[in-house]
Short mmCIF file of C-alpha atoms and ligand atoms in Angstrom, two decimals:
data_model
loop_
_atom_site.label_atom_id
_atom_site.label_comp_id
_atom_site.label_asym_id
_atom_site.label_seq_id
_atom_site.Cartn_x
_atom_site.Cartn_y
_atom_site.Cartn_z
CA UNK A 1 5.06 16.20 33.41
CA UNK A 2 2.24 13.82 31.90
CA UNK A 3 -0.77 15.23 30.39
CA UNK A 4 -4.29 14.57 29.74
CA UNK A 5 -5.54 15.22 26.51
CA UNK A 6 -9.35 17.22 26.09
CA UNK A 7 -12.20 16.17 23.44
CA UNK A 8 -10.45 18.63 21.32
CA UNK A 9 -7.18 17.20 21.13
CA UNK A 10 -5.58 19.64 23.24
CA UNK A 11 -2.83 18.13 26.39
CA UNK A 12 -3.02 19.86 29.80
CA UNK A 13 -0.18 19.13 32.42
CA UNK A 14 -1.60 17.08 34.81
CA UNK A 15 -1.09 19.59 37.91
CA UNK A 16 -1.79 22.70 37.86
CA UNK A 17 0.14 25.64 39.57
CA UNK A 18 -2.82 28.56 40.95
CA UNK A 19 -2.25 32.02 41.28
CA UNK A 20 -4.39 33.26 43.81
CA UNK A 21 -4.07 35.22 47.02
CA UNK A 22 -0.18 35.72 46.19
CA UNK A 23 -0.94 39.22 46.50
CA UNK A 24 2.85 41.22 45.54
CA UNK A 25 4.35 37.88 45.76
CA UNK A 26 2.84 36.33 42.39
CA UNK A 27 5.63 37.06 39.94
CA UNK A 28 8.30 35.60 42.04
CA UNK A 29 5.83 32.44 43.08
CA UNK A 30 5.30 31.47 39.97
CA UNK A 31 8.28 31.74 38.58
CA UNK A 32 9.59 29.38 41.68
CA UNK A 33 6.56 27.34 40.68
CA UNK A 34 7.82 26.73 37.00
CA UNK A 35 11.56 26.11 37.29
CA UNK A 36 10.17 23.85 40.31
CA UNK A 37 8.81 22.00 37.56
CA UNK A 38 5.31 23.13 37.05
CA UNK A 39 4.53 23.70 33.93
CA UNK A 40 -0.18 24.70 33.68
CA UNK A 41 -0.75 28.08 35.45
CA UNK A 42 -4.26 29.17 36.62
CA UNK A 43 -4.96 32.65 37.08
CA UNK A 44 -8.10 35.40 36.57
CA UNK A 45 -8.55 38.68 35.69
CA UNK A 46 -9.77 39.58 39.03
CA UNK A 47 -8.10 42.24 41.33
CA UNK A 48 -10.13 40.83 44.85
CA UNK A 49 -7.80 37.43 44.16
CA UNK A 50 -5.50 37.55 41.75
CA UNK A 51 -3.04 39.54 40.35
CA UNK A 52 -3.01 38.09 36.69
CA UNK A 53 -0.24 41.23 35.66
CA UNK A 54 2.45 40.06 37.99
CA UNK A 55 1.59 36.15 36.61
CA UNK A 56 2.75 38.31 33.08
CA UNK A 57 5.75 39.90 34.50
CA UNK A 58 6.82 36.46 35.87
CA UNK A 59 6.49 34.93 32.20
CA UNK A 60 8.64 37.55 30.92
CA UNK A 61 11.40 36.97 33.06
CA UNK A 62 11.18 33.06 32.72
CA UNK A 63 11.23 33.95 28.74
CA UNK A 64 14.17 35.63 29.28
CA UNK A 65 15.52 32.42 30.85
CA UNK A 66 14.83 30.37 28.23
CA UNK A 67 11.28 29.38 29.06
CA UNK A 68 9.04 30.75 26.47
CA UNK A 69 5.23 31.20 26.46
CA UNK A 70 4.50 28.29 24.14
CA UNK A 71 6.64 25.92 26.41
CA UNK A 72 3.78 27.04 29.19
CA UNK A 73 0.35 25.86 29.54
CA UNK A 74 -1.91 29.50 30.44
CA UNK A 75 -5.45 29.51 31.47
CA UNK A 76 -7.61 32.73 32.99
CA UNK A 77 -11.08 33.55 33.88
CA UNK A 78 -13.37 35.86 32.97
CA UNK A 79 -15.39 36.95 36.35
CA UNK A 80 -18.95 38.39 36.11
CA UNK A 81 -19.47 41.91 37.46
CA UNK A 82 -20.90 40.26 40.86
CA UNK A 83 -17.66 38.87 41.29
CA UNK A 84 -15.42 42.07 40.84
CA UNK A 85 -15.06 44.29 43.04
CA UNK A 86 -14.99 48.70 41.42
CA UNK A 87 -11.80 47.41 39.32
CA UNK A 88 -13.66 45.56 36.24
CA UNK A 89 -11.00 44.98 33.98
CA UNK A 90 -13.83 45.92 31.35
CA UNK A 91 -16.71 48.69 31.32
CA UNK A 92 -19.04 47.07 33.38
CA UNK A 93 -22.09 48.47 31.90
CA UNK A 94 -21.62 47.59 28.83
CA UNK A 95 -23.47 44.31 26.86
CA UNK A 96 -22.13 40.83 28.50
CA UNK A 97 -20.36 40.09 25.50
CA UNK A 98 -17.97 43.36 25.06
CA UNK A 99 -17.51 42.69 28.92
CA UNK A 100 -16.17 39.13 28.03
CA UNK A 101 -14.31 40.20 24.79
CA UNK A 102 -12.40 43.46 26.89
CA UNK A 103 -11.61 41.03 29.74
CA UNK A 104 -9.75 38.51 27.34
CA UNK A 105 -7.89 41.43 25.73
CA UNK A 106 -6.73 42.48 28.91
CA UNK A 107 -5.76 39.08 29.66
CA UNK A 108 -3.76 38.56 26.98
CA UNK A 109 -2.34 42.26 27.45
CA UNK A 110 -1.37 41.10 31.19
CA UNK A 111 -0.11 37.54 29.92
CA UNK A 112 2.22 39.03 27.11
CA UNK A 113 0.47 36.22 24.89
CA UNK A 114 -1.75 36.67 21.34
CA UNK A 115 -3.70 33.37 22.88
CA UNK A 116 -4.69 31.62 25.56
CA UNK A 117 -4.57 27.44 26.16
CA UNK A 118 -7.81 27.83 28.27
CA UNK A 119 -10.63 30.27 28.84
CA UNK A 120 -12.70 30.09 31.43
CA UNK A 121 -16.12 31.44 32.80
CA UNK A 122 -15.48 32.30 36.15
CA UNK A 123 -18.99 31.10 37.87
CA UNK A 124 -22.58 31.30 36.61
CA UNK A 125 -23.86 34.85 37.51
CA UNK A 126 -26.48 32.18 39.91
CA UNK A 127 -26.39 29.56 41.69
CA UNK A 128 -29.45 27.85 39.66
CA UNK A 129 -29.92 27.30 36.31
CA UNK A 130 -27.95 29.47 33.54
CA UNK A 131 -30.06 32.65 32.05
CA UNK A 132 -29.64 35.17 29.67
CA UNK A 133 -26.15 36.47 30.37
CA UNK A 134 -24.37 32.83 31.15
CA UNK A 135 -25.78 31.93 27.59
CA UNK A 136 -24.46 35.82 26.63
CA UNK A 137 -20.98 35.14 28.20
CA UNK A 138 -20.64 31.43 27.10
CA UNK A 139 -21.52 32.61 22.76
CA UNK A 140 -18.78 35.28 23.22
CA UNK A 141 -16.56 32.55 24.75
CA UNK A 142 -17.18 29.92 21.81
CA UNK A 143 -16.54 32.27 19.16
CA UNK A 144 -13.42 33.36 20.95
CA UNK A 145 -12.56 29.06 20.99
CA UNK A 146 -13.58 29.20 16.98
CA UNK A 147 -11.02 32.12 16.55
CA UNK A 148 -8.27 30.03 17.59
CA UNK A 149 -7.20 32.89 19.91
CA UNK A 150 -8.24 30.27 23.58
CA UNK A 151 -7.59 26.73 22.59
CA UNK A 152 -10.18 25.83 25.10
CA UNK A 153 -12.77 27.36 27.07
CA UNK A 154 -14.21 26.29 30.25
CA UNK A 155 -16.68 26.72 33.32
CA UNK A 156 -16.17 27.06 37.08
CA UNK A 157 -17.93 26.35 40.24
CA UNK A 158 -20.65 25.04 37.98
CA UNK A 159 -23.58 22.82 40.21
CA UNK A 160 -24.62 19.10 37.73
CA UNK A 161 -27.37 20.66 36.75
CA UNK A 162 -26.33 23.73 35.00
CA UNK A 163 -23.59 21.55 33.45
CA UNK A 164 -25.81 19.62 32.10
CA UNK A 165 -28.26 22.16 30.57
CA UNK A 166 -24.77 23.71 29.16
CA UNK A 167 -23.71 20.50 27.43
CA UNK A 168 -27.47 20.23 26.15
CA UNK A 169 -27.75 23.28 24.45
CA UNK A 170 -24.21 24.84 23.72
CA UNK A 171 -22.35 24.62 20.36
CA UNK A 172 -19.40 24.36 22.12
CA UNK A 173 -19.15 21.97 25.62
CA UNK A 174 -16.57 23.17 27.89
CA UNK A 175 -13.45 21.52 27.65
CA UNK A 176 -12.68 21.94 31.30
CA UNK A 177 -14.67 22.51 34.51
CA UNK A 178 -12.73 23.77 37.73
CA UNK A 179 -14.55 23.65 41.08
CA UNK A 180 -14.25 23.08 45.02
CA UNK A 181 -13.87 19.96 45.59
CA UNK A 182 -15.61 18.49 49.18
CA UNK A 183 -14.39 15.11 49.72
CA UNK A 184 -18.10 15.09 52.21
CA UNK A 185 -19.60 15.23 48.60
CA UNK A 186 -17.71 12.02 47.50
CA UNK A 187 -15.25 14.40 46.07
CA UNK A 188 -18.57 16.25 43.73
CA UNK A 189 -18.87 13.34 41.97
CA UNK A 190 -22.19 13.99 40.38
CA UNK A 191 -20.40 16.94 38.50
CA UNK A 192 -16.95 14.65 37.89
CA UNK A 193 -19.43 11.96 36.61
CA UNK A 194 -21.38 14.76 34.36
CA UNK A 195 -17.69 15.50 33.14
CA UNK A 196 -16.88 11.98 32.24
CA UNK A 197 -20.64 11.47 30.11
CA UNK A 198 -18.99 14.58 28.63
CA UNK A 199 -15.28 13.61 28.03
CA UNK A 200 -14.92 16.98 29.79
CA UNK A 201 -11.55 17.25 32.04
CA UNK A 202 -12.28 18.14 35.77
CA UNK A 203 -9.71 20.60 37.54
CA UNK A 204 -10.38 20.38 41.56
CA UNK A 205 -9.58 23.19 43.87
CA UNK A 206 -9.46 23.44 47.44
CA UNK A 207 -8.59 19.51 47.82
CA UNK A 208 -6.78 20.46 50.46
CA UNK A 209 -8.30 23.20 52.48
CA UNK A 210 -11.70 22.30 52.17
CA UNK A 211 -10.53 18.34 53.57
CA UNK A 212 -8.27 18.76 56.27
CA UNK A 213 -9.93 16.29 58.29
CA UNK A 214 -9.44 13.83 55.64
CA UNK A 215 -5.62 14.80 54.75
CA UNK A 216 -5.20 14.42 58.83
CA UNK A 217 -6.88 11.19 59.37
CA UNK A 218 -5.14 7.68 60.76
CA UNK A 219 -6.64 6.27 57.46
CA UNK A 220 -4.63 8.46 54.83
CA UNK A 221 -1.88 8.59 57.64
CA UNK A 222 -1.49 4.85 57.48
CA UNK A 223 -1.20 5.23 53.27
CA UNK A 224 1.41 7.56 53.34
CA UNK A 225 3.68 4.99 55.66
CA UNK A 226 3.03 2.27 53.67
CA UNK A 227 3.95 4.65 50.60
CA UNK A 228 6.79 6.15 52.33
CA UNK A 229 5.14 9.59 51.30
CA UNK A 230 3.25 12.60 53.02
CA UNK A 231 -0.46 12.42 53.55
CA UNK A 232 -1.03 15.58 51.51
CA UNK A 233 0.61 13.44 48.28
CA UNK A 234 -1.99 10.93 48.82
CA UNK A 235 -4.57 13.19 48.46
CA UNK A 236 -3.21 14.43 45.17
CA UNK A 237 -2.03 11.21 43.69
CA UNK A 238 -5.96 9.97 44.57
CA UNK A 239 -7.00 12.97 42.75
CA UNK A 240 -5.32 12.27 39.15
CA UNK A 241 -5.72 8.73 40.09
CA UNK A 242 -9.59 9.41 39.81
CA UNK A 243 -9.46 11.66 36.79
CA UNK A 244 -9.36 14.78 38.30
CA UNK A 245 -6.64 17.50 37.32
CA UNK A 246 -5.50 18.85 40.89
CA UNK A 247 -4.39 22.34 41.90
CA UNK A 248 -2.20 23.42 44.32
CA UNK A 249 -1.09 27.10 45.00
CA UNK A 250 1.61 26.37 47.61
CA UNK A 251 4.11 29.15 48.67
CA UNK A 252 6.54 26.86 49.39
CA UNK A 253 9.48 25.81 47.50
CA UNK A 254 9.75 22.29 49.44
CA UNK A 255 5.86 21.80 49.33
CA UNK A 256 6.31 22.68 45.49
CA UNK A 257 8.70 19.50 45.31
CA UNK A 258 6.41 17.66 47.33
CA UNK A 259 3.34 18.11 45.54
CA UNK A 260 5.05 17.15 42.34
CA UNK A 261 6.74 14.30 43.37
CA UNK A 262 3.60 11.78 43.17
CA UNK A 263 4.43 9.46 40.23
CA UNK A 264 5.95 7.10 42.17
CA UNK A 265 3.10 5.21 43.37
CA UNK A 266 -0.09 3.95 42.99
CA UNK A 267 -3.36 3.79 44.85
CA UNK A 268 -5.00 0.32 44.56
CA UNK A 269 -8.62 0.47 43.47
CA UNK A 270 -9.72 -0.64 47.15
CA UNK A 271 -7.37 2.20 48.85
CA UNK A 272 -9.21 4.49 45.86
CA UNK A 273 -12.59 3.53 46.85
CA UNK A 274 -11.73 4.02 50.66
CA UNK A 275 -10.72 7.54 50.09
CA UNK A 276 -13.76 8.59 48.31
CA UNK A 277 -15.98 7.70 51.05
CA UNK A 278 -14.07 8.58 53.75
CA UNK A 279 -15.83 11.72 54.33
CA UNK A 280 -19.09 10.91 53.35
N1 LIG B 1 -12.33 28.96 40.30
C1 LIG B 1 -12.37 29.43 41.52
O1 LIG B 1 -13.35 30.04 41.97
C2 LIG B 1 -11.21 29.18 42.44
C3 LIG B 1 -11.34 29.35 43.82
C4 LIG B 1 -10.25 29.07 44.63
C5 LIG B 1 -9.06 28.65 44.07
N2 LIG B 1 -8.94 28.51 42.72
C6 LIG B 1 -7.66 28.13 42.09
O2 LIG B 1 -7.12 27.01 42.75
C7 LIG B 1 -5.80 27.33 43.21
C8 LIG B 1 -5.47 26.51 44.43
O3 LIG B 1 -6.32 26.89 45.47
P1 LIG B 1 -6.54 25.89 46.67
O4 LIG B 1 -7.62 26.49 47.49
O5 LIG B 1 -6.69 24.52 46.18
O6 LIG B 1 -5.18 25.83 47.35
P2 LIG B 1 -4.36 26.88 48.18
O7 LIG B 1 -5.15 28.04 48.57
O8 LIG B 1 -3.12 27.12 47.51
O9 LIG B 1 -4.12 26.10 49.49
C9 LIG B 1 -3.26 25.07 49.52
C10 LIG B 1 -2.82 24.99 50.95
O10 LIG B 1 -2.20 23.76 51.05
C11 LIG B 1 -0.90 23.95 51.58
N3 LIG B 1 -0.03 22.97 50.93
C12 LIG B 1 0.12 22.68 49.62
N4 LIG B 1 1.03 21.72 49.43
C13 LIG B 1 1.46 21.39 50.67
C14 LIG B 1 2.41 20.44 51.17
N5 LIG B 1 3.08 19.64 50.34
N6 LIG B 1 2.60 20.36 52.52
C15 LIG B 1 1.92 21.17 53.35
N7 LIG B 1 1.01 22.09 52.95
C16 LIG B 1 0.79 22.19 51.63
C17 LIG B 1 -0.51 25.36 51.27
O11 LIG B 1 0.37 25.85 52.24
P3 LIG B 1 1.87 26.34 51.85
O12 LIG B 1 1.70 27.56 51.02
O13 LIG B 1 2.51 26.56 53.16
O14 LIG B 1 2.46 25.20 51.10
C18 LIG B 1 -1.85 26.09 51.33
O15 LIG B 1 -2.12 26.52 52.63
C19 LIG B 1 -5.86 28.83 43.44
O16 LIG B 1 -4.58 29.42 43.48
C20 LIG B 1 -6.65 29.24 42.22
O17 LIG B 1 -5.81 29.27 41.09
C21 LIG B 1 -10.00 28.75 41.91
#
């Protein structure tokens, strides 16, 4: 699979397989997911939505199949108390910062890894601005990135603004951001543009659930004809096309294919243009 490469130097497959709501069925979809050809899995170590242990069991059976860790591209959250439910994988009264450092142990513990490729905060504990724990959570973070133990560490469902004051005023700017991606918000271009002033990569979720009117309509219909593909391949092919590192987290072997199979054509710049309005 291609790559794109981070301000750090570091490549990231250029789809990403996601790990959540599998429930009891995580081990065996990822490992479908990888020798599908996937290659970047997304998880967190958060019990309401993922199960990041079974993501572990499933690399230990693809290791023992000759598909080791380092082959594998592994990236987990760390979620804020207000996004756990009672099963913190950390004391939850303790400072921020042994929260964040007993989460990533446990991550690696459930990964079967001594590093991760990418660490990520799992939301702002608000929705405006970024106070004292964010800037807690994000220090811990960049002296985890200095360690060498995460090669990168990132931010997710992050609004423009509270990107920006974190690119201001942090030693370290996120290598990655991963949010929801509303094609009615020109696909949240003001944080993709943010990303590019940055040179930060932006991972979108939800592309398709959150724009099934725009996956369904006679306009991306009439693209996949003329590209003799499904409409659900245009959406992803638009998505790397624009810059944007997609995610899928399809239970489906054939969709697996599918989703993968999008090198073979391009979107021109007008088609490109077309899409990103469609739903505004
Ligand atoms: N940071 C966050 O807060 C956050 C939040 C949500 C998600 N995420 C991450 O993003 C990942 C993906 O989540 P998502 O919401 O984008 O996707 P998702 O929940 O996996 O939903 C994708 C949907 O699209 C369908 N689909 C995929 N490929 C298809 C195809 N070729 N043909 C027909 N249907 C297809 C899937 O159905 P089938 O299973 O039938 O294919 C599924 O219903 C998650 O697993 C997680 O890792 C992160």
């Amino acid at each position: 699979m291609h790559t794109v490469t981070t301000y750090n130097g570091i490549d990231i497959p250029a789809f990403m397989y996601g790990t959540a709501w599998k429930k009891d069925a995580t081990a065996q979809l990822v490992q479908l997911a990888v020798t599908s050809g996937f290659t970047a899995i997304d998880t967190a170590n958060q019990l309401i939505h993922y199960q990041e242990a079974l993501v572990g069991e499933a690399l230990l059976a693809l290791a023992e199949q000759g598909i080791p860790r380092n082959s594998l591209f592994l990236q987990t959250k760390f979620t804020p108390v207000n996004g756990q439910d009672h099963r913190t994988p950390y004391d939850p009264v303790a400072p921020v910062s042994s929260q964040v450092k007993q989460s990533f142990e446990s991550s690696l513990e459930h990964l079967h890894t001594d590093y991760l490729d990418s660490f990520v905060l799992h939301g702002p504990y608000s929705r405006y601005g970024l106070g004292k724990d964010d800037w807690e959570v994000w220090t811990t973070m960049e002296e985890l990135c200095n360690s060498g133990r995460t090669k990168m560490i990132g931010i997710s469902n992050v609004s423009a603004s509270q990107l920006t004051e974190l690119c201001d005023k942090a030693t370290i700017k996120p290598m990655i951001v991963q949010n929801r991606c509303y094609a009615a918000m020109a696909w949240d271009k003001e944080v993709r543009e943010n990303c590019q002033t940055h040179g930060i990569i932006y991972q979108g979720f939800s592309l398709l659930t959150a724009n099934q009117e725009v996956w369904r309509s006679s306009e991306v219909l009439d693209l996949a004809k003329q590209y003799s593909t499904g409409s659900i391949q245009i959406i992803f092919r638009y998505a790397q096309q624009i810059g944007m590192l997609p995610l899928t987290g399809t239970g489906n072997k054939q969709h697996m294919k599918e989703d993968l199979d999008i090198q073979h054509f391009s979107l021109t710049p007008d088609q490109i243009s077309m899409i990103e309005l469609l739903a505004v």
